[in-house]
mmCIF file of C-alpha atoms in Angstrom:
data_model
loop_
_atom_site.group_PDB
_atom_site.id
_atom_site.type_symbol
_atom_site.label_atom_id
_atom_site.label_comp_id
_atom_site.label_asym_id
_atom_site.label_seq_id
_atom_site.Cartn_x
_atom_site.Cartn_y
_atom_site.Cartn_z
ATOM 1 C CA UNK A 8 106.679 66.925 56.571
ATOM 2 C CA UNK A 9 104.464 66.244 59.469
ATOM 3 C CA UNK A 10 105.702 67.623 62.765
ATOM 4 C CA UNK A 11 104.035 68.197 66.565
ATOM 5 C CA UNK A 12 105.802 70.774 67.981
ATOM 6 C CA UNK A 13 105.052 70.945 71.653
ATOM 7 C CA UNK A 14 105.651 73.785 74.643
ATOM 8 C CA UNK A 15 107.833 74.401 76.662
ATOM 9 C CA UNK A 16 108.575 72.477 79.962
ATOM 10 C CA UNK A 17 106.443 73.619 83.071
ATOM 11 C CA UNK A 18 106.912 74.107 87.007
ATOM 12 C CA UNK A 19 104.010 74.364 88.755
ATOM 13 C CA UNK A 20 103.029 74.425 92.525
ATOM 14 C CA UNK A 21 100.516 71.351 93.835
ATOM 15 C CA UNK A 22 96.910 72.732 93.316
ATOM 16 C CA UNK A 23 97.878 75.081 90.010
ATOM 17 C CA UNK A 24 96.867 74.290 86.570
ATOM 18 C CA UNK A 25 98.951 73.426 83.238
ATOM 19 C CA UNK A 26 98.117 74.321 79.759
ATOM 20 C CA UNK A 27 100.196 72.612 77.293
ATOM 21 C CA UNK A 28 99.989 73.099 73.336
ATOM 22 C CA UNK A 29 100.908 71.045 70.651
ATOM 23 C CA UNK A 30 100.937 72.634 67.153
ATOM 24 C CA UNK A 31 100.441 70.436 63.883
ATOM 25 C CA UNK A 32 102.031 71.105 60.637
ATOM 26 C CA UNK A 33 102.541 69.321 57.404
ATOM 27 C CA UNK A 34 99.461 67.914 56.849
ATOM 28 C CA UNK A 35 95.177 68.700 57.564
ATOM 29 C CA UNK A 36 94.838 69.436 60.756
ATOM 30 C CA UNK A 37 91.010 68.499 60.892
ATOM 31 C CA UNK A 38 91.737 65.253 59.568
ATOM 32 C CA UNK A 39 93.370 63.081 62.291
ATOM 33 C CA UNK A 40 92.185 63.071 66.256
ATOM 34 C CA UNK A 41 95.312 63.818 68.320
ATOM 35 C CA UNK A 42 95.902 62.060 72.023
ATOM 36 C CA UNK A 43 97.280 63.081 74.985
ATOM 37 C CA UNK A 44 99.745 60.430 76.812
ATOM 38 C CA UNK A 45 101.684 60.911 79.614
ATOM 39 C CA UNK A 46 103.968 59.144 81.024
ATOM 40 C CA UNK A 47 106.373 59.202 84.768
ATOM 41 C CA UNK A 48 109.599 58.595 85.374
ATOM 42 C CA UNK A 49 110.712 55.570 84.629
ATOM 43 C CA UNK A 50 107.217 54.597 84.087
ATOM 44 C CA UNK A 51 105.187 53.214 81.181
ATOM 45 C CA UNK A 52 102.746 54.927 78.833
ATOM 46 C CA UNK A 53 99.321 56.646 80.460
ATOM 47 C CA UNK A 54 96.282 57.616 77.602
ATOM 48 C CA UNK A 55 94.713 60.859 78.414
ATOM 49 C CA UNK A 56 91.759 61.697 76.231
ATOM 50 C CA UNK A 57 91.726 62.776 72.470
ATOM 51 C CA UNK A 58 90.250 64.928 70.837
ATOM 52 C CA UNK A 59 88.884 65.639 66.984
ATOM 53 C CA UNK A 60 90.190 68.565 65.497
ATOM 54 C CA UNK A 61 87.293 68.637 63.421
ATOM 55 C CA UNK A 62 84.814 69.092 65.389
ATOM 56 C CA UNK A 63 86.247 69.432 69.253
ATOM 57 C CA UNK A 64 84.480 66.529 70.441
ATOM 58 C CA UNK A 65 87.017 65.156 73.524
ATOM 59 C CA UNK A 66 86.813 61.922 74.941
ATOM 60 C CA UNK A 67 88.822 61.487 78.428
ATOM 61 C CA UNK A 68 90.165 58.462 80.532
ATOM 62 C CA UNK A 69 87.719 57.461 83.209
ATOM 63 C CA UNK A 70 90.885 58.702 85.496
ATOM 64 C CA UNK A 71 91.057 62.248 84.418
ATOM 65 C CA UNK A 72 87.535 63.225 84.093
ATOM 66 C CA UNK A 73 86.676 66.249 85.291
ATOM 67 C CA UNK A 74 90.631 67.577 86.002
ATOM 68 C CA UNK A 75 91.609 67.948 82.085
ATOM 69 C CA UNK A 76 90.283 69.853 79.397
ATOM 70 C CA UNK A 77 91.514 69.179 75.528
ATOM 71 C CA UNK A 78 90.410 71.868 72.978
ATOM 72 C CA UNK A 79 91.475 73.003 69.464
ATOM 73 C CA UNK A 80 92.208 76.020 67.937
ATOM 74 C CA UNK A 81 92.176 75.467 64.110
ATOM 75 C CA UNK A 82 92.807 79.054 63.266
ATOM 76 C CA UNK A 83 96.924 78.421 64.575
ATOM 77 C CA UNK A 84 96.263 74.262 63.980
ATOM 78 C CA UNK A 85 97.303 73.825 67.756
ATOM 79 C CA UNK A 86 95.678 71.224 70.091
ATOM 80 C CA UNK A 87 95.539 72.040 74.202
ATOM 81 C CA UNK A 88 95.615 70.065 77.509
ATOM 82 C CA UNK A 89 94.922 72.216 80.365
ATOM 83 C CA UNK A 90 95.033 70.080 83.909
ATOM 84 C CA UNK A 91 93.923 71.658 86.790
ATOM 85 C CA UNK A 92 94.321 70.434 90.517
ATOM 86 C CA UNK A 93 98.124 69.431 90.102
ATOM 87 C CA UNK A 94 99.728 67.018 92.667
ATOM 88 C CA UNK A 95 102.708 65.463 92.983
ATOM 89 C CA UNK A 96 102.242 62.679 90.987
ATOM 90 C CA UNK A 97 101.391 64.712 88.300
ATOM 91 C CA UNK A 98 105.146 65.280 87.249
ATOM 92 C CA UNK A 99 105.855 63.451 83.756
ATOM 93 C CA UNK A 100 106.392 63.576 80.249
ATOM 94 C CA UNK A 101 103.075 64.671 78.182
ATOM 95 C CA UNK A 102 103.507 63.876 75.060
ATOM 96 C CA UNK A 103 100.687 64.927 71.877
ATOM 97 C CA UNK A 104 100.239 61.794 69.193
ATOM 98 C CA UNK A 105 98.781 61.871 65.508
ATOM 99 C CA UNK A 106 96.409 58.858 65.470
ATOM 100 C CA UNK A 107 96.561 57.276 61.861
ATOM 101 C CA UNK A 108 93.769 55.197 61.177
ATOM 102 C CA UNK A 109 95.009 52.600 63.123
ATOM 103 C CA UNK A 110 98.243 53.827 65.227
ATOM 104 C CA UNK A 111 99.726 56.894 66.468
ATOM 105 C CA UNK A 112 102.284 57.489 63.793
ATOM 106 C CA UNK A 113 103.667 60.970 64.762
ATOM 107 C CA UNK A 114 104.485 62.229 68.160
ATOM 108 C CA UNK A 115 105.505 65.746 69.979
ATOM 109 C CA UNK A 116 108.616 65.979 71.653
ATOM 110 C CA UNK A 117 106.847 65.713 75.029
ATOM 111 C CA UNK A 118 106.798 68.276 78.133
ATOM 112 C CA UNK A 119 107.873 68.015 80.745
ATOM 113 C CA UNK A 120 105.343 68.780 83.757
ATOM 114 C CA UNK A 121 107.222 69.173 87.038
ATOM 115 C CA UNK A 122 105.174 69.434 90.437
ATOM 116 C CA UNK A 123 106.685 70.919 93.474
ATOM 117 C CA UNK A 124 106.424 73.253 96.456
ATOM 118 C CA UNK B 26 87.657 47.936 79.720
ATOM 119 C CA UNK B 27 90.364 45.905 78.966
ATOM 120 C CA UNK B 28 93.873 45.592 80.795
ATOM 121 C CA UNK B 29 97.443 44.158 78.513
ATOM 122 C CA UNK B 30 99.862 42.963 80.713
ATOM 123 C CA UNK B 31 103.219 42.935 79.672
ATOM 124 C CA UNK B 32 106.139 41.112 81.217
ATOM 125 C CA UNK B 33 108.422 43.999 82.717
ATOM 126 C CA UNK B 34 111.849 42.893 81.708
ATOM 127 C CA UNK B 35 113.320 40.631 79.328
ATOM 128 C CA UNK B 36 116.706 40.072 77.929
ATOM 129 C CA UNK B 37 118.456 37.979 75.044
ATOM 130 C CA UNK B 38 121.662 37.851 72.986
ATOM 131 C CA UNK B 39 122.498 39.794 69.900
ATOM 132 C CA UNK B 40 121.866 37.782 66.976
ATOM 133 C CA UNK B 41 119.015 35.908 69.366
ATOM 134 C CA UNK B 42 115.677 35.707 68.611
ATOM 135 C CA UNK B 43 113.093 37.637 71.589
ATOM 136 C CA UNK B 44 109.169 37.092 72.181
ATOM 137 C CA UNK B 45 107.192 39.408 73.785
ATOM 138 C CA UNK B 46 104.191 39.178 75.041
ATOM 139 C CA UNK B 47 100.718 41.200 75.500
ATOM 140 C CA UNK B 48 98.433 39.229 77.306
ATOM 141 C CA UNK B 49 95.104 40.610 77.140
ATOM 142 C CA UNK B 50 92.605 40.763 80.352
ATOM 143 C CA UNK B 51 89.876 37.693 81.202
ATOM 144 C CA UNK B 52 86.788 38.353 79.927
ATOM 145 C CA UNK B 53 88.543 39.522 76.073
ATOM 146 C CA UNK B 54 89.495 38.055 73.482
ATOM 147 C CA UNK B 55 92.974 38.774 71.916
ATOM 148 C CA UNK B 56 91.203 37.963 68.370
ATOM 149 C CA UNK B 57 88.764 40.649 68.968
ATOM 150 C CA UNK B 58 91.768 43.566 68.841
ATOM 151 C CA UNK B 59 93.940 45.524 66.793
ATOM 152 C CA UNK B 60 97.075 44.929 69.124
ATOM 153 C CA UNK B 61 99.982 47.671 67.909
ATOM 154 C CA UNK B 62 103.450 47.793 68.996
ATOM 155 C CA UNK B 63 106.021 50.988 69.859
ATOM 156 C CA UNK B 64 109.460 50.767 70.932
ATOM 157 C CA UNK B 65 110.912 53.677 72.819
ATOM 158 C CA UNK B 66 114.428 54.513 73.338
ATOM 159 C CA UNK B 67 115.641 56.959 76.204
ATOM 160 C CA UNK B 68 114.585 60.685 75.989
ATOM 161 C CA UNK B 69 112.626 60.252 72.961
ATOM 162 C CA UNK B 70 108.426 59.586 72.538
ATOM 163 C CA UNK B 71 107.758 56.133 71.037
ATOM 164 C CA UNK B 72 108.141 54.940 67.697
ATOM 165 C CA UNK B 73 105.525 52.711 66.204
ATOM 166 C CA UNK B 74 106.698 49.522 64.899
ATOM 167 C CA UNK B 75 103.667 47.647 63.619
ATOM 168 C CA UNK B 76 99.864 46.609 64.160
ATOM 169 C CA UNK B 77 98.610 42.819 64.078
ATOM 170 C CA UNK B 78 95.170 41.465 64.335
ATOM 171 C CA UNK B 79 95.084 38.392 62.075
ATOM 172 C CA UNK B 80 97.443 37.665 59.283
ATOM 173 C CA UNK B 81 94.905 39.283 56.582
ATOM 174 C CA UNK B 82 94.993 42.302 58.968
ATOM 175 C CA UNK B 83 98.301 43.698 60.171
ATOM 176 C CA UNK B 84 100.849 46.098 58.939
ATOM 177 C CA UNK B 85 104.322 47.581 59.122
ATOM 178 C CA UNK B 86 105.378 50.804 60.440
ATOM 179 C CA UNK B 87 107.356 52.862 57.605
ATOM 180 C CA UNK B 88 111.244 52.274 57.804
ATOM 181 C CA UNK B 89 110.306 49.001 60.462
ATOM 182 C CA UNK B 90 112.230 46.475 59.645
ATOM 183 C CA UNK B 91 111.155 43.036 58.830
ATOM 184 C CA UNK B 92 112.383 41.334 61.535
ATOM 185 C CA UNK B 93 110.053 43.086 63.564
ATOM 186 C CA UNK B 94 106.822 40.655 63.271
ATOM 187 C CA UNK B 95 103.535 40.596 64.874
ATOM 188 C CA UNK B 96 100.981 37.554 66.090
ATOM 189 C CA UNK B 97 98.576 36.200 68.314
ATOM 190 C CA UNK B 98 98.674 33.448 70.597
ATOM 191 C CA UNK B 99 95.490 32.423 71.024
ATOM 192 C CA UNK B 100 96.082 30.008 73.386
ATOM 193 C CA UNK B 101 97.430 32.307 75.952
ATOM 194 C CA UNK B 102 95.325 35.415 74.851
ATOM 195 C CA UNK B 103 97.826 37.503 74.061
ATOM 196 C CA UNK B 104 99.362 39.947 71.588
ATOM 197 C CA UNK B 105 102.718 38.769 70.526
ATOM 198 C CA UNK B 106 105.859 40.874 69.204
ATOM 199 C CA UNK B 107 108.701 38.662 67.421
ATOM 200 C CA UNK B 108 112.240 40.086 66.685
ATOM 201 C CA UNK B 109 114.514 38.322 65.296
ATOM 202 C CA UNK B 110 118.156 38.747 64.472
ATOM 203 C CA UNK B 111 118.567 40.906 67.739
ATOM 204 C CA UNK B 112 121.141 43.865 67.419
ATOM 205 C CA UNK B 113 122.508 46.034 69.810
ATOM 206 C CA UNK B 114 119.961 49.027 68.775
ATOM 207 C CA UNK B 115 116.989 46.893 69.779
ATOM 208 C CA UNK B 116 117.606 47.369 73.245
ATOM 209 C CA UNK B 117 114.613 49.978 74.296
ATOM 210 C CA UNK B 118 111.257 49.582 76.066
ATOM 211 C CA UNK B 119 108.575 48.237 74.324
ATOM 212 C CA UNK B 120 104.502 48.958 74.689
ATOM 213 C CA UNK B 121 101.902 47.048 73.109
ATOM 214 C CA UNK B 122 98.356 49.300 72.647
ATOM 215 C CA UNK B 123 94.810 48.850 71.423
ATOM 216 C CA UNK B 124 91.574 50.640 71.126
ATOM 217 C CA UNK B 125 88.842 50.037 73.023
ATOM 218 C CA UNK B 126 86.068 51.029 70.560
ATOM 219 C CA UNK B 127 83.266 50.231 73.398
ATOM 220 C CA UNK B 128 84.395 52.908 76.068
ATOM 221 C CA UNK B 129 85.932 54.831 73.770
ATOM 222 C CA UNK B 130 89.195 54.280 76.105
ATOM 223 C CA UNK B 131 93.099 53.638 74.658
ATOM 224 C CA UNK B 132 94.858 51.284 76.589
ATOM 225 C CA UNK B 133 98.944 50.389 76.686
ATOM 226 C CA UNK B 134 100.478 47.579 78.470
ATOM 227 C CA UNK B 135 103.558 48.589 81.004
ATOM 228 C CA UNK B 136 105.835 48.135 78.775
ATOM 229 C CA UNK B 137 109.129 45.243 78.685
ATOM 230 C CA UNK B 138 112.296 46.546 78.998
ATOM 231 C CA UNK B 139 114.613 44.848 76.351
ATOM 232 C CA UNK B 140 118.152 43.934 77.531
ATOM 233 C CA UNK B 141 120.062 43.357 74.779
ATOM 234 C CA UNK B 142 123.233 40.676 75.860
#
């Protein structure tokens, strides 16, 4: 069965990066993009970027351009989202998504991202 | 890119009937996308319900129910989500999405938050 399996949650300092993985099983790895999402508390849903497994080509929300980085290891099957420049606002559920052809159809657990001095 | 504006809160009696809306931004046309639908419940990621874009052109989420229905109201440009026969387990937030395929950008309303009477 298909399954994201995400990391562990994070507490980082404002100005520190996060790397969070997400690691695919169940089906080809290479053949679905996975999406980043995030979303606050109590808030609604935020896209990120994706990314193609296939090839590693990443496209980003206007908003985080420049701050995240999505890459792919295909050797493990296991998709990253590194942010850099944490603040405050920062702090939410990140949640990794299997886009089907026309929805996301599977979903990580999501991790949670605290930032605080 | 485009904006979908959901109303934040809306509320209805078990048994009831509910319509929620996704109106798409000026300047786009709500025929011109693939509007999808995910409800989320506390603590967990979303779950997708179902994709609509014309009635040759939608589908249902595996396991969704079919009282869980999608449409367009062209009228008011915007991305409709019927449920009928409400039940107690309905009550969760609920986030329409669609793919920009121009910017390359994924976009998700705020979400309504579904009071269940």
């Amino acid at each position: 069965q298909v399954q994201m399996v995400q990391s562990g949650a994070e507490v980082k300092t404002p100005g520190a990066s996060v790397k969070i993985s997400c690691k695919a099983s169940g089906y080809t790895f290479t053949s679905y993009y996975i999406h980043w999402v995030r979303q606050a508390p109590g808030q609604g849903l935020e896209w990120m970027g994706v990314i193609n497994p296939s090839g590693g080509k990443t496209y980003y929300a206007q908003k985080f351009q420049g701050r995240v980085t999505m890459t792919r290891d295909t050797s493990t099957s296991t998709v990253y989202m590194e942010m850099s420049s944490l603040r405050s606002e920062d702090t939410a559920v990140y949640y990794c998504a299997r886009k089907q052809t026309n929805y996301f159809d599977y979903w990580g657990q999501g991790t949670l991202v605290t930032v605080s001095s | 890119q485009p904006v979908l504006t959901q109303p934040s809160s809306h509320s209805a009696s078990s048994g009831a009937s509910v319509r929620l809306t996704c109106m798409l931004s000026s300047g786009f046309s709500v025929g011109d996308f693939w509007i999808r639908w995910y409800q989320q419940k506390p603590g967990n990621p979303p779950r997708y319900l179902l994709y609509y874009h014309s009635d040759s052109n939608k589908g249902q989420g595996s396991g969704v129910p079919s009282r869980f229905s999608g449409s367009n109201d062209a009228s008011a440009n915007a991305g409709i989500l019927r449920i009928s026969g409400l039940q107690p387990e309905d009550e969760a937030d609920y986030y329409c999405g669609t793919w920009h395929s121009n910017s390359k950008t994924q976009v998700f309303g705020g979400g309504t938050k579904l009071t269940v009477l």
